[in-house]
CSV table of C-alpha atoms in Angstrom, one decimal:
chain,number,residue,atom,x,y,z
A,1,LEU,CA,134.5,159.7,57.6
A,2,VAL,CA,132.4,162.7,56.4
A,3,ALA,CA,134.2,165.2,54.3
A,4,VAL,CA,134.2,168.8,55.5
A,5,LEU,CA,132.8,171.1,52.8
A,6,ALA,CA,134.9,174.2,52.1
A,7,GLY,CA,132.3,176.8,50.9
A,8,ILE,CA,133.2,180.0,49.1
A,9,ASN,CA,133.3,183.5,50.6
A,10,PRO,CA,130.9,186.2,49.5
A,11,ALA,CA,132.2,187.7,46.2
A,12,TRP,CA,131.9,190.9,44.1
A,13,GLU,CA,133.0,189.2,40.9
A,14,ASP,CA,130.9,189.4,37.8
A,15,LYS,CA,131.0,185.6,37.4
A,16,LEU,CA,129.1,182.5,38.4
A,17,LEU,CA,131.5,181.2,41.1
A,18,LEU,CA,131.2,177.7,42.5
A,19,MET,CA,132.5,175.8,45.4
A,20,GLU,CA,135.4,173.4,44.6
A,21,GLY,CA,134.0,170.1,43.2
A,22,LEU,CA,131.1,171.7,41.3
A,23,GLN,CA,131.0,172.7,37.7
A,24,TYR,CA,128.4,174.3,35.4
A,25,GLU,CA,127.3,174.4,31.8
A,26,VAL,CA,124.9,176.9,30.2
A,27,LEU,CA,121.9,175.0,28.8
A,28,LEU,CA,119.8,177.9,27.6
A,29,LYS,CA,119.8,181.7,27.6
A,30,SER,CA,117.4,184.4,26.7
A,31,GLY,CA,116.8,184.6,23.0
A,32,ASP,CA,117.9,181.1,22.2
A,33,ALA,CA,115.7,179.3,19.6
A,34,ILE,CA,113.7,176.4,21.0
A,35,SER,CA,111.8,175.7,17.7
A,36,ALA,CA,111.3,177.1,14.3
A,37,SER,CA,108.9,179.8,15.7
A,38,ASP,CA,109.8,180.2,19.4
A,39,PHE,CA,112.7,181.4,21.5
A,40,PHE,CA,113.5,181.2,25.1
A,41,GLY,CA,112.1,184.1,27.2
A,42,SER,CA,113.5,186.5,29.8
A,43,HIS,CA,114.2,186.5,33.5
A,44,ASN,CA,114.1,182.8,34.4
A,45,ASP,CA,112.8,182.0,37.8
A,46,TYR,CA,111.2,178.7,38.9
A,47,LEU,CA,112.0,175.6,36.8
A,48,ALA,CA,111.0,172.0,37.0
A,49,PHE,CA,112.3,168.8,35.4
A,50,ILE,CA,109.6,166.3,34.4
A,51,PRO,CA,111.3,162.9,33.5
A,52,ALA,CA,110.3,161.4,30.1
A,53,THR,CA,109.4,158.3,32.0
A,54,GLU,CA,109.2,157.7,35.8
A,55,GLY,CA,112.7,158.0,37.3
A,56,ASN,CA,114.3,158.7,33.9
A,57,THR,CA,117.7,160.5,34.6
A,58,GLU,CA,118.6,160.9,30.9
A,59,GLU,CA,115.7,162.8,29.3
A,60,GLY,CA,112.7,164.9,30.2
A,61,LEU,CA,110.8,168.1,29.8
A,62,LEU,CA,112.1,171.3,31.4
A,63,TRP,CA,109.6,174.0,32.4
A,64,VAL,CA,111.0,177.4,33.0
A,65,ASN,CA,109.1,180.5,34.3
A,66,HIS,CA,109.8,183.9,32.7
A,67,GLU,CA,108.9,186.3,35.4
A,68,TYR,CA,109.4,189.7,33.8
A,69,PHE,CA,111.8,191.6,31.6
A,70,ASN,CA,114.1,194.6,31.3
A,71,PRO,CA,112.6,196.8,28.5
A,72,LEU,CA,116.2,198.0,27.7
A,73,PHE,CA,117.1,194.5,26.4
A,74,VAL,CA,113.7,193.4,25.1
A,75,SER,CA,111.7,196.3,23.5
A,76,GLY,CA,114.2,199.1,23.5
A,77,TYR,CA,112.0,201.3,25.7
A,78,THR,CA,114.2,203.6,27.7
A,79,GLY,CA,111.5,205.0,30.1
A,80,LYS,CA,111.2,208.2,28.1
A,81,GLY,CA,108.0,209.0,26.2
A,82,GLU,CA,105.2,206.6,25.5
A,83,ARG,CA,105.6,203.0,24.7
A,84,THR,CA,104.4,201.8,21.3
A,85,LYS,CA,102.1,198.8,20.7
A,86,GLU,CA,105.0,197.1,18.9
A,87,GLN,CA,107.2,197.4,22.0
A,88,VAL,CA,104.4,196.1,24.2
A,89,ASP,CA,103.9,193.1,21.9
A,90,LYS,CA,107.6,192.3,22.2
A,91,GLU,CA,107.4,192.5,26.0
A,92,MET,CA,104.3,190.2,26.1
A,93,TYR,CA,106.2,187.4,24.4
A,94,GLU,CA,109.0,187.5,26.9
A,95,VAL,CA,106.9,186.5,30.0
A,96,GLY,CA,105.1,183.3,30.8
A,97,GLY,CA,107.1,180.1,30.4
A,98,SER,CA,109.1,177.8,28.2
A,99,ILE,CA,108.8,174.1,27.7
A,100,VAL,CA,111.7,172.3,26.2
A,101,ARG,CA,112.9,168.7,25.9
A,102,ILE,CA,116.4,168.1,27.1
A,103,ARG,CA,118.6,165.0,26.9
A,104,LYS,CA,121.9,163.8,28.2
A,105,ASP,CA,124.6,162.9,25.6
A,106,THR,CA,127.1,160.2,26.0
A,107,SER,CA,129.5,162.5,27.7
A,108,GLY,CA,126.9,163.3,30.4
A,109,LYS,CA,126.1,166.8,29.1
A,110,TRP,CA,122.6,168.0,29.0
A,111,ASN,CA,121.4,169.4,25.6
A,112,LEU,CA,118.3,171.0,24.2
A,113,VAL,CA,116.5,168.6,21.7
A,114,GLN,CA,116.2,171.1,18.9
A,115,ASN,CA,112.7,171.4,17.3
A,116,ASP,CA,111.2,168.7,19.4
A,117,PRO,CA,107.3,168.8,19.1
A,118,ALA,CA,107.1,169.5,22.9
A,119,ASN,CA,109.2,172.7,22.7
A,120,ARG,CA,106.9,175.6,23.0
A,121,ARG,CA,106.2,178.9,24.7
A,122,ILE,CA,103.3,180.1,26.8
A,123,THR,CA,103.2,183.9,26.9
A,124,ALA,CA,101.1,186.9,27.8
A,125,LYS,CA,99.1,186.3,24.6
A,126,THR,CA,98.2,182.6,25.2
A,127,LYS,CA,94.4,182.0,25.8
A,128,ILE,CA,94.0,180.2,29.2
A,129,PRO,CA,90.7,179.1,30.6
A,130,PHE,CA,89.7,179.5,34.3
A,131,HIS,CA,89.3,176.2,36.2
A,132,TYR,CA,86.1,177.4,37.9
A,133,PRO,CA,82.3,176.9,37.3
A,134,LYS,CA,81.6,180.6,37.1
A,135,PRO,CA,83.1,183.4,35.0
A,136,ILE,CA,85.8,185.7,36.4
A,137,ALA,CA,85.3,189.4,35.6
A,138,GLY,CA,82.8,188.4,32.9
A,139,ALA,CA,84.9,185.8,31.1
A,140,ASN,CA,85.6,182.1,31.2
A,141,HIS,CA,89.2,182.6,30.1
A,142,ALA,CA,92.1,185.0,30.4
A,143,ILE,CA,94.6,186.2,27.8
A,144,GLY,CA,98.0,185.2,28.9
A,145,THR,CA,100.0,184.5,32.0
A,146,LEU,CA,102.6,186.8,33.4
A,147,ALA,CA,104.8,187.6,36.5
A,148,ASN,CA,105.5,183.9,36.7
A,149,CYS,CA,107.7,183.5,39.7
A,150,ALA,CA,108.0,180.2,41.6
A,151,GLY,CA,105.8,177.1,41.4
A,152,GLY,CA,105.5,173.4,42.0
A,153,VAL,CA,104.8,170.0,40.5
A,154,THR,CA,101.6,167.9,41.0
A,155,PRO,CA,101.6,164.2,41.7
A,156,TRP,CA,100.2,163.7,38.2
A,157,GLY,CA,103.2,165.5,36.5
A,158,THR,CA,101.8,168.9,35.7
A,159,VAL,CA,103.5,172.1,36.6
A,160,LEU,CA,102.0,174.9,38.8
A,161,THR,CA,103.3,178.3,37.8
A,162,CYS,CA,102.5,181.3,39.9
A,163,GLU,CA,101.6,184.9,38.9
A,164,GLU,CA,103.3,187.1,41.4
A,165,ASN,CA,103.6,190.8,40.7
A,166,TYR,CA,100.8,190.9,38.2
A,167,ASP,CA,99.9,194.5,39.0
A,168,ASN,CA,103.0,195.7,37.2
A,169,PHE,CA,101.5,194.8,33.8
A,170,TYR,CA,97.8,195.9,33.8
A,171,GLY,CA,97.5,197.6,37.1
A,172,GLU,CA,95.1,196.6,40.0
A,173,ARG,CA,91.9,197.8,41.4
A,174,ASP,CA,91.6,199.8,44.6
A,175,TRP,CA,88.6,198.2,46.3
A,176,GLN,CA,88.7,200.7,49.1
A,177,THR,CA,87.7,203.4,46.6
A,178,GLY,CA,85.0,201.5,44.8
A,179,GLY,CA,87.3,199.3,42.6
A,180,LEU,CA,88.9,202.1,40.6
A,181,ALA,CA,91.7,200.9,38.4
A,182,GLN,CA,95.3,201.9,39.3
A,183,ALA,CA,98.0,202.4,36.7
A,184,SER,CA,100.6,199.7,36.1
A,185,VAL,CA,104.4,199.9,35.8
A,186,TYR,CA,104.6,198.8,32.2
A,187,GLY,CA,101.4,200.4,30.9
A,188,TRP,CA,100.0,197.5,29.0
A,189,GLU,CA,96.5,198.5,29.9
A,190,HIS,CA,96.8,201.4,27.4
A,191,PHE,CA,97.0,198.9,24.6
A,192,TYR,CA,95.0,195.9,25.8
A,193,ASN,CA,91.8,196.1,27.8
A,194,TYR,CA,92.2,193.0,29.8
A,195,PRO,CA,90.6,192.8,33.3
A,196,GLN,CA,93.0,193.1,36.2
A,197,GLU,CA,91.2,190.2,37.9
A,198,HIS,CA,92.4,187.8,35.2
A,199,TYR,CA,95.9,187.8,36.7
A,200,GLY,CA,97.3,186.9,40.1
A,201,TRP,CA,96.4,183.2,39.9
A,202,VAL,CA,98.2,179.9,40.1
A,203,VAL,CA,98.3,178.3,36.6
A,204,GLU,CA,98.4,174.6,36.0
A,205,VAL,CA,100.4,173.6,32.8
A,206,ASN,CA,100.6,170.2,31.2
A,207,PRO,CA,104.2,170.2,29.9
A,208,ALA,CA,103.5,167.4,27.4
A,209,THR,CA,100.7,169.3,25.6
A,210,GLY,CA,101.1,172.9,26.7
A,211,ASP,CA,97.5,173.0,27.9
A,212,ALA,CA,97.0,175.4,30.8
A,213,ARG,CA,94.3,176.5,33.2
A,214,LYS,CA,94.0,179.1,36.0
A,215,LEU,CA,93.2,177.7,39.4
A,216,VAL,CA,90.7,180.1,40.9
A,217,ALA,CA,90.1,177.9,44.0
A,218,LEU,CA,93.6,178.7,45.2
A,219,GLY,CA,92.8,182.4,45.4
A,220,ARG,CA,94.3,185.5,43.9
A,221,CYS,CA,97.4,187.4,45.3
A,222,ALA,CA,101.1,187.8,44.5
A,223,HIS,CA,101.6,184.0,44.5
A,224,GLU,CA,105.3,183.1,44.9
A,225,CYS,CA,104.9,179.3,44.8
A,226,ALA,CA,102.5,176.4,45.0
A,227,THR,CA,103.9,173.3,46.8
A,228,VAL,CA,101.8,170.2,46.5
A,229,GLN,CA,101.5,167.4,49.1
A,230,GLU,CA,99.4,164.3,48.3
A,231,LEU,CA,97.5,162.8,51.2
A,232,PRO,CA,97.1,159.0,51.7
A,233,ASP,CA,93.6,159.1,50.3
A,234,GLY,CA,94.6,160.9,47.1
A,235,ARG,CA,93.4,164.3,48.1
A,236,VAL,CA,96.0,167.1,47.8
A,237,VAL,CA,97.2,170.0,49.9
A,238,VAL,CA,98.7,173.1,48.1
A,239,TYR,CA,100.8,175.6,50.1
A,240,THR,CA,101.3,179.0,48.7
A,241,GLY,CA,102.5,182.4,49.9
A,242,ASP,CA,101.7,186.0,49.0
A,243,ASP,CA,105.1,187.7,48.3
A,244,ALA,CA,104.5,191.2,49.7
A,245,ASN,CA,105.2,192.9,53.0
A,246,ASP,CA,102.7,191.9,55.7
A,247,GLU,CA,100.9,189.4,53.5
A,248,CYS,CA,99.9,185.9,54.3
A,249,LEU,CA,100.5,182.2,54.0
A,250,TYR,CA,97.8,179.9,52.5
A,251,LYS,CA,96.9,176.3,52.0
A,252,PHE,CA,94.2,174.6,49.9
A,253,VAL,CA,92.9,171.3,51.0
A,254,SER,CA,91.0,169.4,48.3
A,255,SER,CA,87.8,167.5,49.2
A,256,LYS,CA,88.2,165.0,46.4
A,257,PRO,CA,91.3,163.0,45.2
A,258,GLY,CA,93.4,165.0,42.7
A,259,SER,CA,91.2,168.0,42.7
A,260,LEU,CA,92.4,171.6,42.4
A,261,LEU,CA,88.9,172.9,42.3
A,262,GLU,CA,86.8,171.3,45.0
A,263,GLY,CA,88.1,171.9,48.5
A,264,THR,CA,88.7,174.7,51.1
A,265,LEU,CA,91.2,177.5,51.0
A,266,TYR,CA,92.7,178.5,54.4
A,267,VAL,CA,95.0,181.3,55.7
A,268,ALA,CA,97.5,180.8,58.5
A,269,ASN,CA,97.0,182.6,61.8
A,270,LEU,CA,100.4,182.2,63.5
A,271,GLU,CA,99.3,183.7,66.8
A,272,LYS,CA,96.6,181.0,67.3
A,273,GLY,CA,98.4,178.3,65.4
A,274,ARG,CA,95.3,177.8,63.3
A,275,TRP,CA,94.3,177.6,59.7
A,276,GLU,CA,91.3,179.9,59.2
A,277,SER,CA,88.8,179.0,56.6
A,278,LEU,CA,88.2,181.4,53.7
A,279,ASP,CA,84.8,179.8,52.8
A,280,ILE,CA,82.1,182.4,52.7
A,281,LYS,CA,79.5,179.9,53.9
A,282,LYS,CA,81.5,179.3,57.1
A,283,GLN,CA,82.6,182.8,57.9
A,284,LYS,CA,80.0,185.4,58.9
A,285,VAL,CA,82.6,188.2,58.5
A,286,LEU,CA,83.1,187.2,54.9
A,287,LYS,CA,79.3,187.0,54.2
A,288,LYS,CA,79.1,190.6,55.5
A,289,ALA,CA,81.9,192.0,53.4
A,290,PHE,CA,81.6,190.0,50.1
A,291,LYS,CA,78.8,189.0,47.7
A,292,SER,CA,80.1,185.6,46.7
A,293,GLN,CA,83.0,183.1,47.0
A,294,GLU,CA,84.4,184.3,43.7
A,295,GLU,CA,84.7,187.8,45.2
A,296,VAL,CA,86.4,186.4,48.2
A,297,LEU,CA,88.9,184.6,46.0
A,298,ILE,CA,89.5,187.6,43.8
A,299,ARG,CA,90.0,190.0,46.8
A,300,LEU,CA,92.0,187.4,48.8
A,301,ARG,CA,94.2,189.8,50.7
A,302,GLU,CA,91.2,191.7,52.2
A,303,ALA,CA,89.4,188.4,53.0
A,304,SER,CA,92.4,186.9,54.7
A,305,LYS,CA,92.8,189.9,57.1
A,306,LEU,CA,89.1,189.7,58.0
A,307,VAL,CA,89.4,186.1,59.2
A,308,GLY,CA,92.6,186.7,61.1
A,309,GLY,CA,95.4,185.8,58.7
A,310,SER,CA,98.8,186.8,60.1
A,311,PRO,CA,100.9,189.4,58.2
A,312,LEU,CA,104.3,187.9,57.3
A,313,ASP,CA,107.7,189.1,56.0
A,314,ARG,CA,107.2,188.4,52.3
A,315,PRO,CA,106.5,184.6,52.2
A,316,GLU,CA,108.2,183.2,49.1
A,317,ASP,CA,109.2,179.6,48.4
A,318,ILE,CA,107.7,176.7,50.4
A,319,GLU,CA,109.3,173.3,50.6
A,320,ILE,CA,108.4,170.2,52.7
A,321,ASP,CA,111.3,168.5,54.5
A,322,PRO,CA,111.4,165.0,53.2
A,323,ILE,CA,112.9,163.7,56.5
A,324,THR,CA,110.9,165.5,59.2
A,325,GLY,CA,107.8,166.4,57.2
A,326,ASN,CA,108.0,170.0,58.4
A,327,VAL,CA,106.9,172.8,56.1
A,328,LEU,CA,109.6,175.4,55.5
A,329,ILE,CA,108.7,178.9,54.3
A,330,ALA,CA,111.3,181.4,53.1
A,331,LEU,CA,110.5,184.9,54.5
A,332,THR,CA,112.6,187.1,52.4
A,333,ASN,CA,112.5,190.4,54.3
A,334,ASN,CA,110.3,193.2,55.5
A,335,ARG,CA,112.4,196.4,55.3
A,336,PRO,CA,109.6,198.8,56.3
A,337,LYS,CA,109.6,196.9,59.6
A,338,GLY,CA,113.4,196.8,59.9
A,339,ASN,CA,113.7,193.2,58.9
A,340,HIS,CA,116.4,193.4,56.3
A,341,HIS,CA,117.8,189.9,56.3
A,342,GLY,CA,114.7,187.7,56.5
A,343,SER,CA,114.4,184.1,57.8
A,344,ILE,CA,113.2,180.6,57.1
A,345,LEU,CA,110.1,179.7,59.1
A,346,LYS,CA,109.4,176.1,60.2
A,347,LEU,CA,105.8,175.0,60.5
A,348,THR,CA,104.7,171.7,61.9
A,349,GLU,CA,101.2,170.4,61.2
A,350,LYS,CA,99.4,168.8,64.1
A,351,ASP,CA,99.9,165.1,64.2
A,352,GLY,CA,101.9,165.3,61.0
A,353,ARG,CA,98.7,165.7,59.0
A,354,TYR,CA,98.9,168.2,56.1
A,355,ASP,CA,95.1,168.6,56.2
A,356,ALA,CA,95.2,169.5,59.9
A,357,LEU,CA,93.7,172.8,61.0
A,358,GLU,CA,96.3,173.4,63.8
A,359,PHE,CA,100.0,173.8,63.7
A,360,SER,CA,103.1,175.0,65.7
A,361,HIS,CA,105.9,177.1,64.3
A,362,ASP,CA,109.3,178.5,65.0
A,363,THR,CA,112.3,180.0,63.2
A,364,PHE,CA,114.4,177.4,61.3
A,365,LEU,CA,117.1,179.9,60.3
A,366,ALA,CA,117.5,183.6,60.7
A,367,GLY,CA,119.3,185.7,58.1
A,368,GLY,CA,122.1,188.0,59.1
A,369,GLU,CA,125.9,188.2,59.3
A,370,ALA,CA,126.1,185.5,61.9
A,371,THR,CA,124.6,182.9,59.6
A,372,GLY,CA,126.1,184.4,56.4
A,373,PHE,CA,123.0,184.9,54.3
A,374,ALA,CA,120.3,187.5,53.7
A,375,CYS,CA,116.9,187.4,51.9
A,376,PRO,CA,116.2,183.7,51.4
A,377,ASP,CA,114.1,182.9,48.3
A,378,ASN,CA,113.9,179.6,46.4
A,379,MET,CA,114.6,176.3,48.2
A,380,ALA,CA,115.1,172.6,47.3
A,381,PHE,CA,116.0,169.4,49.2
A,382,ASP,CA,118.4,166.9,47.7
A,383,LEU,CA,118.1,163.1,48.0
A,384,ALA,CA,120.0,163.1,51.3
A,385,GLY,CA,117.6,165.7,52.8
A,386,ASN,CA,120.1,168.5,52.7
A,387,LEU,CA,118.5,172.0,52.2
A,388,TRP,CA,119.6,174.2,49.3
A,389,PHE,CA,118.4,177.8,49.0
A,390,THR,CA,119.1,181.0,47.1
A,391,SER,CA,119.1,184.6,48.1
A,392,ASP,CA,117.3,187.5,46.6
A,393,ILE,CA,118.9,190.8,47.6
A,394,SER,CA,117.4,193.3,45.1
A,395,GLY,CA,119.7,194.8,42.4
A,396,LYS,CA,119.4,198.2,43.9
A,397,SER,CA,120.4,197.0,47.4
A,398,ILE,CA,123.3,194.6,46.6
A,399,ASN,CA,126.5,195.5,48.3
A,400,LYS,CA,124.8,198.5,50.0
A,401,GLY,CA,123.8,199.3,53.6
A,402,PRO,CA,122.8,196.3,55.6
A,403,TYR,CA,123.7,194.0,52.7
A,404,THR,CA,127.3,195.0,52.3
A,405,ALA,CA,128.7,191.9,54.0
A,406,PHE,CA,126.9,189.5,51.7
A,407,LYS,CA,128.1,191.0,48.4
A,408,ASN,CA,126.5,189.3,45.4
A,409,ASN,CA,123.5,186.9,45.8
A,410,GLY,CA,124.3,183.3,46.3
A,411,LEU,CA,123.3,179.7,46.6
A,412,PHE,CA,123.6,178.1,50.0
A,413,LEU,CA,123.6,174.6,51.5
A,414,VAL,CA,122.5,173.4,54.9
A,415,PRO,CA,123.9,169.9,55.6
A,416,ARG,CA,121.6,167.4,57.3
A,417,GLN,CA,124.3,165.3,58.9
A,418,GLY,CA,128.0,165.4,59.8
A,419,PRO,CA,130.2,167.9,61.5
A,420,GLN,CA,128.6,170.8,59.6
A,421,ALA,CA,125.0,169.8,60.2
A,422,GLY,CA,122.8,172.9,60.5
A,423,GLN,CA,125.5,175.3,59.3
A,424,VAL,CA,125.0,177.5,56.3
A,425,ILE,CA,127.6,177.0,53.6
A,426,GLN,CA,127.8,179.2,50.5
A,427,VAL,CA,128.3,177.1,47.4
A,428,ALA,CA,127.8,179.6,44.6
A,429,SER,CA,128.0,183.3,44.0
A,430,ALA,CA,125.9,185.0,41.3
A,431,PRO,CA,127.1,187.5,38.7
A,432,THR,CA,126.6,191.3,39.1
A,433,ASP,CA,123.0,192.3,39.7
A,434,ALA,CA,121.8,188.7,39.4
A,435,GLU,CA,119.9,186.4,41.7
A,436,LEU,CA,120.1,182.6,41.4
A,437,THR,CA,116.7,181.0,41.0
A,438,GLY,CA,115.2,177.5,40.6
A,439,PRO,CA,116.8,175.3,42.0
A,440,TYR,CA,115.6,171.8,40.9
A,441,PHE,CA,117.4,168.4,41.1
A,442,SER,CA,117.3,165.7,38.5
A,443,PRO,CA,115.8,162.4,39.7
A,444,ASP,CA,119.3,160.9,40.4
A,445,GLY,CA,120.4,164.0,42.3
A,446,LYS,CA,123.5,164.5,40.1
A,447,THR,CA,122.3,167.6,38.3
A,448,LEU,CA,121.0,170.8,39.9
A,449,PHE,CA,119.2,172.9,37.4
A,450,LEU,CA,119.6,176.5,38.3
A,451,CYS,CA,118.7,179.8,36.7
A,452,VAL,CA,120.8,183.0,36.7
A,453,GLN,CA,118.2,185.7,36.6
A,454,HIS,CA,118.8,189.3,35.4
A,455,PRO,CA,122.6,189.8,35.4
A,456,GLY,CA,123.3,193.4,34.3
A,457,GLU,CA,119.8,194.5,35.6
A,458,THR,CA,121.0,198.0,36.6
A,459,SER,CA,122.7,198.7,33.3
A,460,PRO,CA,122.0,202.3,32.4
A,461,SER,CA,122.3,201.6,28.6
A,462,LEU,CA,123.4,199.0,26.1
A,463,ALA,CA,126.7,200.8,26.0
A,464,GLY,CA,127.1,200.8,29.8
A,465,LEU,CA,126.5,197.2,30.8
A,466,THR,CA,127.1,196.3,34.4
A,467,SER,CA,127.4,192.6,33.3
A,468,PRO,CA,127.8,191.2,29.8
A,469,LEU,CA,127.0,187.6,30.8
A,470,PRO,CA,126.7,185.0,29.5
A,471,GLY,CA,128.6,186.5,26.5
A,472,ALA,CA,129.9,189.8,25.3
A,473,ALA,CA,127.1,190.2,22.8
A,474,ALA,CA,124.2,189.8,25.4
A,475,ALA,CA,123.4,191.0,28.8
A,476,ASP,CA,120.3,190.4,31.0
A,477,PRO,CA,119.9,186.8,29.7
A,478,GLY,CA,117.8,185.5,32.6
């Protein structure tokens, strides 16, 4: 007999609520020391567990993205007046990522291994080279990584972390007006003169050493994730989405085994069911519009539209179904077009080949009150092939308008088999203002590593917290 799962109902409570049978422990929170010189950053998003040895279920390295920060809790900037360099320096440390060694004790509880040599931070001040034969905006390296949202893991055990809303930090260029720089949200460009083109990339990190490099061949946009599939001959395919309204879905197909440099980048044309090449040598329209392949990769959004890339509803996380081989893409929403609830898109590569240039697609799940979820974001499959996914209703929209029925953000499960196969079951509810991110299973499937990002995000002041989690002395832990 297969047990029937009793999920939870949408909730308003300022707690992490779980379905019966599940329990949680707080492993790390923002500000926790991870070494004598470093502490855990803000706004945790994607995370990945790299076992200490293949299949190890007791010890490994945990990589955690730090996407952005709330100035109120980090630098004390309240939005009034000018930021100071001291405030910006504090903010620059909070983003990037953390690497920590964790280990199970005899009771089965996971713990941080204090002061382990592997414990370190990568921040907006870390020098990171470009993995490309030519300079990018006049340099062979960038200073820092930021806006780190989702990501992926390579077959060789490195982590791919994705720079999503990079324009919030140093601004962006408006290429339609001759490349004039546009102002950012945080105003870091007033203190550090770093080129905007140095951000918006997928970054490969070796968690064992902390070495990192920016993968230019995968293009520049608001990358939400980078999901890697190894082909039988050792070549790799990397799927990634541009998380913005009416932006595109991409895949990189390497031409050599294990390469994240040599290969071809494609954009999806859903109307034709084709992957369109973004190689300037093969596309006359790109030769006419751009001077070089580097310019194509830097101005990826423009290039993708020229070759027929389909505008989508904020493509976020991408996961490959371990049973069917289908590629699932979370399309969070597109409110300007009236799509408030989002969907999960299913893409099937021709003949099951991930390097194919043709595909079919349809909707796997549509968000809405009928299915009980809205704004799908991060996804993961467990060992049985069940799909788990989180929701990302923005802090300003939670419990309002078309989102009222869903209350706080949640974690959802779609069983593969049994009487509830294909149904959406809510298994967790996030605290006030928060979204649940990650998620990532340990090799034995018994632990789900999950982040609680930005509880208390809409707090007007330190004296008026909308959520004090995880403890009364700290809000916005990420």
